[in-house]
XYZ file of C-alpha atoms in Angstrom:
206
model
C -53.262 -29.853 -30.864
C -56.993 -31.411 -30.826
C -58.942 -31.543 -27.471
C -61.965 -33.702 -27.197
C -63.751 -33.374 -23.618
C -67.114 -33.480 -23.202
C -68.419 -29.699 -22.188
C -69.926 -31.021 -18.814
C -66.757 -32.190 -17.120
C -64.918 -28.158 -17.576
C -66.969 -27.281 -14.296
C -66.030 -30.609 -12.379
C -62.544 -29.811 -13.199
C -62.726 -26.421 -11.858
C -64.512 -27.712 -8.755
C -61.400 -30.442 -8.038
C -58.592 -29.024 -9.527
C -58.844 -25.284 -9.076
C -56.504 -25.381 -5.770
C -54.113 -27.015 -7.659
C -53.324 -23.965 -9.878
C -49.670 -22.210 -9.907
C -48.586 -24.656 -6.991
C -45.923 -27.520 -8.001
C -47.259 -30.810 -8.650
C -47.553 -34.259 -10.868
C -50.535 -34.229 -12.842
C -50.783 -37.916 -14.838
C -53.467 -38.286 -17.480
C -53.649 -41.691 -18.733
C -54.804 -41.384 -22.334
C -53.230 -38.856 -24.288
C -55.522 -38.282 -27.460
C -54.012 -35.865 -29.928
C -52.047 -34.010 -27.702
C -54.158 -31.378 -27.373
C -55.684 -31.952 -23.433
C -51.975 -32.336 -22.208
C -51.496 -28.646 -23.180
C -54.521 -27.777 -22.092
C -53.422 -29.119 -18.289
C -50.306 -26.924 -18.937
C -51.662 -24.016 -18.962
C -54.414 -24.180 -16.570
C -52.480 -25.417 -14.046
C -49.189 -23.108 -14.974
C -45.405 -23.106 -15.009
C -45.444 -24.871 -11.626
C -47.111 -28.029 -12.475
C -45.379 -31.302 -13.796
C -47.806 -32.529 -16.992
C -47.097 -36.514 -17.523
C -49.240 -38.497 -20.292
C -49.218 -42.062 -20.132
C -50.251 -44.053 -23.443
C -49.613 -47.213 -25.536
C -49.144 -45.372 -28.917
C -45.195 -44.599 -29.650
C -45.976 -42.013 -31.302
C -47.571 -40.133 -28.424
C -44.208 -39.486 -27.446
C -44.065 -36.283 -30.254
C -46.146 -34.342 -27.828
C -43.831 -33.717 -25.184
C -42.504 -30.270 -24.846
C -41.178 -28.173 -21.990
C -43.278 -29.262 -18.728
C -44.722 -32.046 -20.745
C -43.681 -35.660 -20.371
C -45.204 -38.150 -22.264
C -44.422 -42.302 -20.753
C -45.056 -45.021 -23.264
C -46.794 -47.901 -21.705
C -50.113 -50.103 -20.765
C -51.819 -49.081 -17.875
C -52.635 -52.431 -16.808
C -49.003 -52.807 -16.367
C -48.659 -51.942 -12.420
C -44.908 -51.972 -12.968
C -45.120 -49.169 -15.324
C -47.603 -47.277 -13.669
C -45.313 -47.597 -10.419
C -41.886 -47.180 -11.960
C -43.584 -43.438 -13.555
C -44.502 -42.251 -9.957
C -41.187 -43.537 -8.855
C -39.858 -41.314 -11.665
C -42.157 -38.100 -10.964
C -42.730 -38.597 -7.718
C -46.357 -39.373 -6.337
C -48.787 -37.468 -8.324
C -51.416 -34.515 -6.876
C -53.649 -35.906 -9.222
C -54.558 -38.808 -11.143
C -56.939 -38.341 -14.205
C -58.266 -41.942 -15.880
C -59.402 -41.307 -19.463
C -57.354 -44.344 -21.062
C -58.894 -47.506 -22.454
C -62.104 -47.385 -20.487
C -62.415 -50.815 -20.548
C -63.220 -51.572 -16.771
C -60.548 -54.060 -16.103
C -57.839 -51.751 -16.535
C -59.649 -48.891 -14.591
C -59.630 -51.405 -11.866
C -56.276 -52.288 -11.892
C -55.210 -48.284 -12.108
C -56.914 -47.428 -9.613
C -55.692 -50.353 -7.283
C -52.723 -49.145 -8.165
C -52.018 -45.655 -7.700
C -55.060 -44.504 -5.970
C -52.492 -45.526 -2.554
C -49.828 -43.344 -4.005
C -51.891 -40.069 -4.820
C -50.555 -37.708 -2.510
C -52.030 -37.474 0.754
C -54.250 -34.111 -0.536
C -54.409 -35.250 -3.930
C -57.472 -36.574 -6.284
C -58.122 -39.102 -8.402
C -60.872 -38.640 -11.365
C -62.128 -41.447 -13.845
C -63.960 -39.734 -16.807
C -66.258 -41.470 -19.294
C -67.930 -43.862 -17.146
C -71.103 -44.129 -19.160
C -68.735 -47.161 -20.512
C -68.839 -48.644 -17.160
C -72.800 -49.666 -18.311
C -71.336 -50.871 -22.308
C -70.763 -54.388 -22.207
C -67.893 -54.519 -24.818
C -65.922 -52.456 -22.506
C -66.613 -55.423 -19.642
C -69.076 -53.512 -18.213
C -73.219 -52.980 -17.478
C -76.121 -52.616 -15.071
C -75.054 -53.844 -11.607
C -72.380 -55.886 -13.517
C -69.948 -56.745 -10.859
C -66.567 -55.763 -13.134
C -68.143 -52.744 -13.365
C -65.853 -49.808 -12.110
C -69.379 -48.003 -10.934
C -70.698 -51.185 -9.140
C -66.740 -51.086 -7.516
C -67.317 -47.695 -6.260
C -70.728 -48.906 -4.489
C -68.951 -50.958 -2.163
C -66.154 -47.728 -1.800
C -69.138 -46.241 -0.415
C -69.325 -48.822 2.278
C -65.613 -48.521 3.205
C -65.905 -44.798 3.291
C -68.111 -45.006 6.028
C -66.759 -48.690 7.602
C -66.385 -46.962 10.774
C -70.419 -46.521 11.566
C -70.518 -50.369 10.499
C -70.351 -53.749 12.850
C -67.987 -55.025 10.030
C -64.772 -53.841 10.568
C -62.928 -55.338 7.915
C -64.889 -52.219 6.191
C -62.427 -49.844 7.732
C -59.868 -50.336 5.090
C -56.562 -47.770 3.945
C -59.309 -46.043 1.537
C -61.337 -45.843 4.706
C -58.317 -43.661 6.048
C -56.916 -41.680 3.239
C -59.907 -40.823 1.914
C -62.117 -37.567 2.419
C -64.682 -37.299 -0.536
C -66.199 -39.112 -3.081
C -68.182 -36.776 -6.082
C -70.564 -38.800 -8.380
C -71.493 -36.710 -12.023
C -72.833 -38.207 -15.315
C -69.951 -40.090 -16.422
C -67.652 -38.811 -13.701
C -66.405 -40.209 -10.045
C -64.206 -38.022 -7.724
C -61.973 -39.485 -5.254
C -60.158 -36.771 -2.666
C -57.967 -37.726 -0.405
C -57.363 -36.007 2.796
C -57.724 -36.707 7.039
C -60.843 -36.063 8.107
C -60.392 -34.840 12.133
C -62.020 -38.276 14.566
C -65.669 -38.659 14.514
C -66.745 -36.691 17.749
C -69.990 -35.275 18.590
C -69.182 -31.426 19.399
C -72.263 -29.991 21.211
C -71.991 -25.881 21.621
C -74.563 -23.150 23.080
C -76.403 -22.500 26.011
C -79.139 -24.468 27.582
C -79.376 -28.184 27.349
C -80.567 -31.377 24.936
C -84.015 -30.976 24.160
C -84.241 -28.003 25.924
């Protein structure tokens, strides 16, 4: 079936998803196209993997086939996106390339950024729309999905900050952030305490 990906995200996705090959997982791509990038995940990630597309068009449903699931539904519907990871279970990873219009990539990722496993990631693709206006988006506009993950920043390191109300669940589940053209990276993972660890001989400043 047709693919359309832009040629710059095939090295992202081999940076964040590589470790995910041949192992079992949920892999949930919100947008399912013409069918074609749902195979594609198939057999990148192998036999192992669980493939689950998520889309509004009925007809979508004609490109399921064995380890390919295909859930008919509006992703700013949190009951939906819930009730498919209480189907599948909570997903390794989460990739956004649905509406791009930046109220519903808010509300996804409020949603099941919590219930990405605890090693899992979560990638939004095409986010030059986060700067297009008719998708409720531009330059330091505050619905902005970018502009939201300024602030992540913050909460990623609340810890170093005097406001604690910084130090937030995504402060706590989350290990990495990647920024590309078009392309954010969430990782989830726990990070050992902060702690200074000072080794060799001699002493500081010496």
């Amino acid at each position: 079936r047709l693919t359309n990906k832009w040629a710059s995200y095939f090295p992202i996705y081999q940076r964040h998803f590589e470790r995910f090959r041949n192992r079992p997982f949920v892999f949930i791509e919100i947008g399912c196209g013409e069918g074609g990038s749902l195979q594609m995940w198939r057999r990148y990630f192998g036999p192992f993997a669980q493939i689950v597309g998520l889309d509004v068009r009925p007809e979508c449903k004609a490109f399921e086939q064995p380890g390919i699931q295909v859930r008919i539904g509006d992703q700013g519907d949190d009951a939906f996106l819930n009730a498919v990871v209480d189907e599948f279970g909570a997903p390794g990873i989460v990739l956004d390339d649905g509406s791009h219009l930046q109220h519903h990539v808010q509300s996804t990722f409020a949603t099941l950024y919590p219930r990405v496993q605890q090693d899992g990631a979560y990638m939004v693709e095409d986010l030059h729309t986060a700067y297009w206006a008719d998708h409720g988006g531009g330059l330091h506009a505050p619905g902005s999905f970018i502009q939201r993950c300024k602030g992540l920043v913050d909460e990623i390191n609340g810890e170093w900050t005097p406001q604690k109300e910084l130090v937030t669940d995504f402060t706590r589940s989350t290990m990495s952030m990647s920024f590309y053209n078009s392309v954010v990276v969430f990782e989830k993972g726990r990070l050992p305490p902060s702690a200074s660890i000072m080794t060799g001989a001699g002493q500081p400043g010496t």
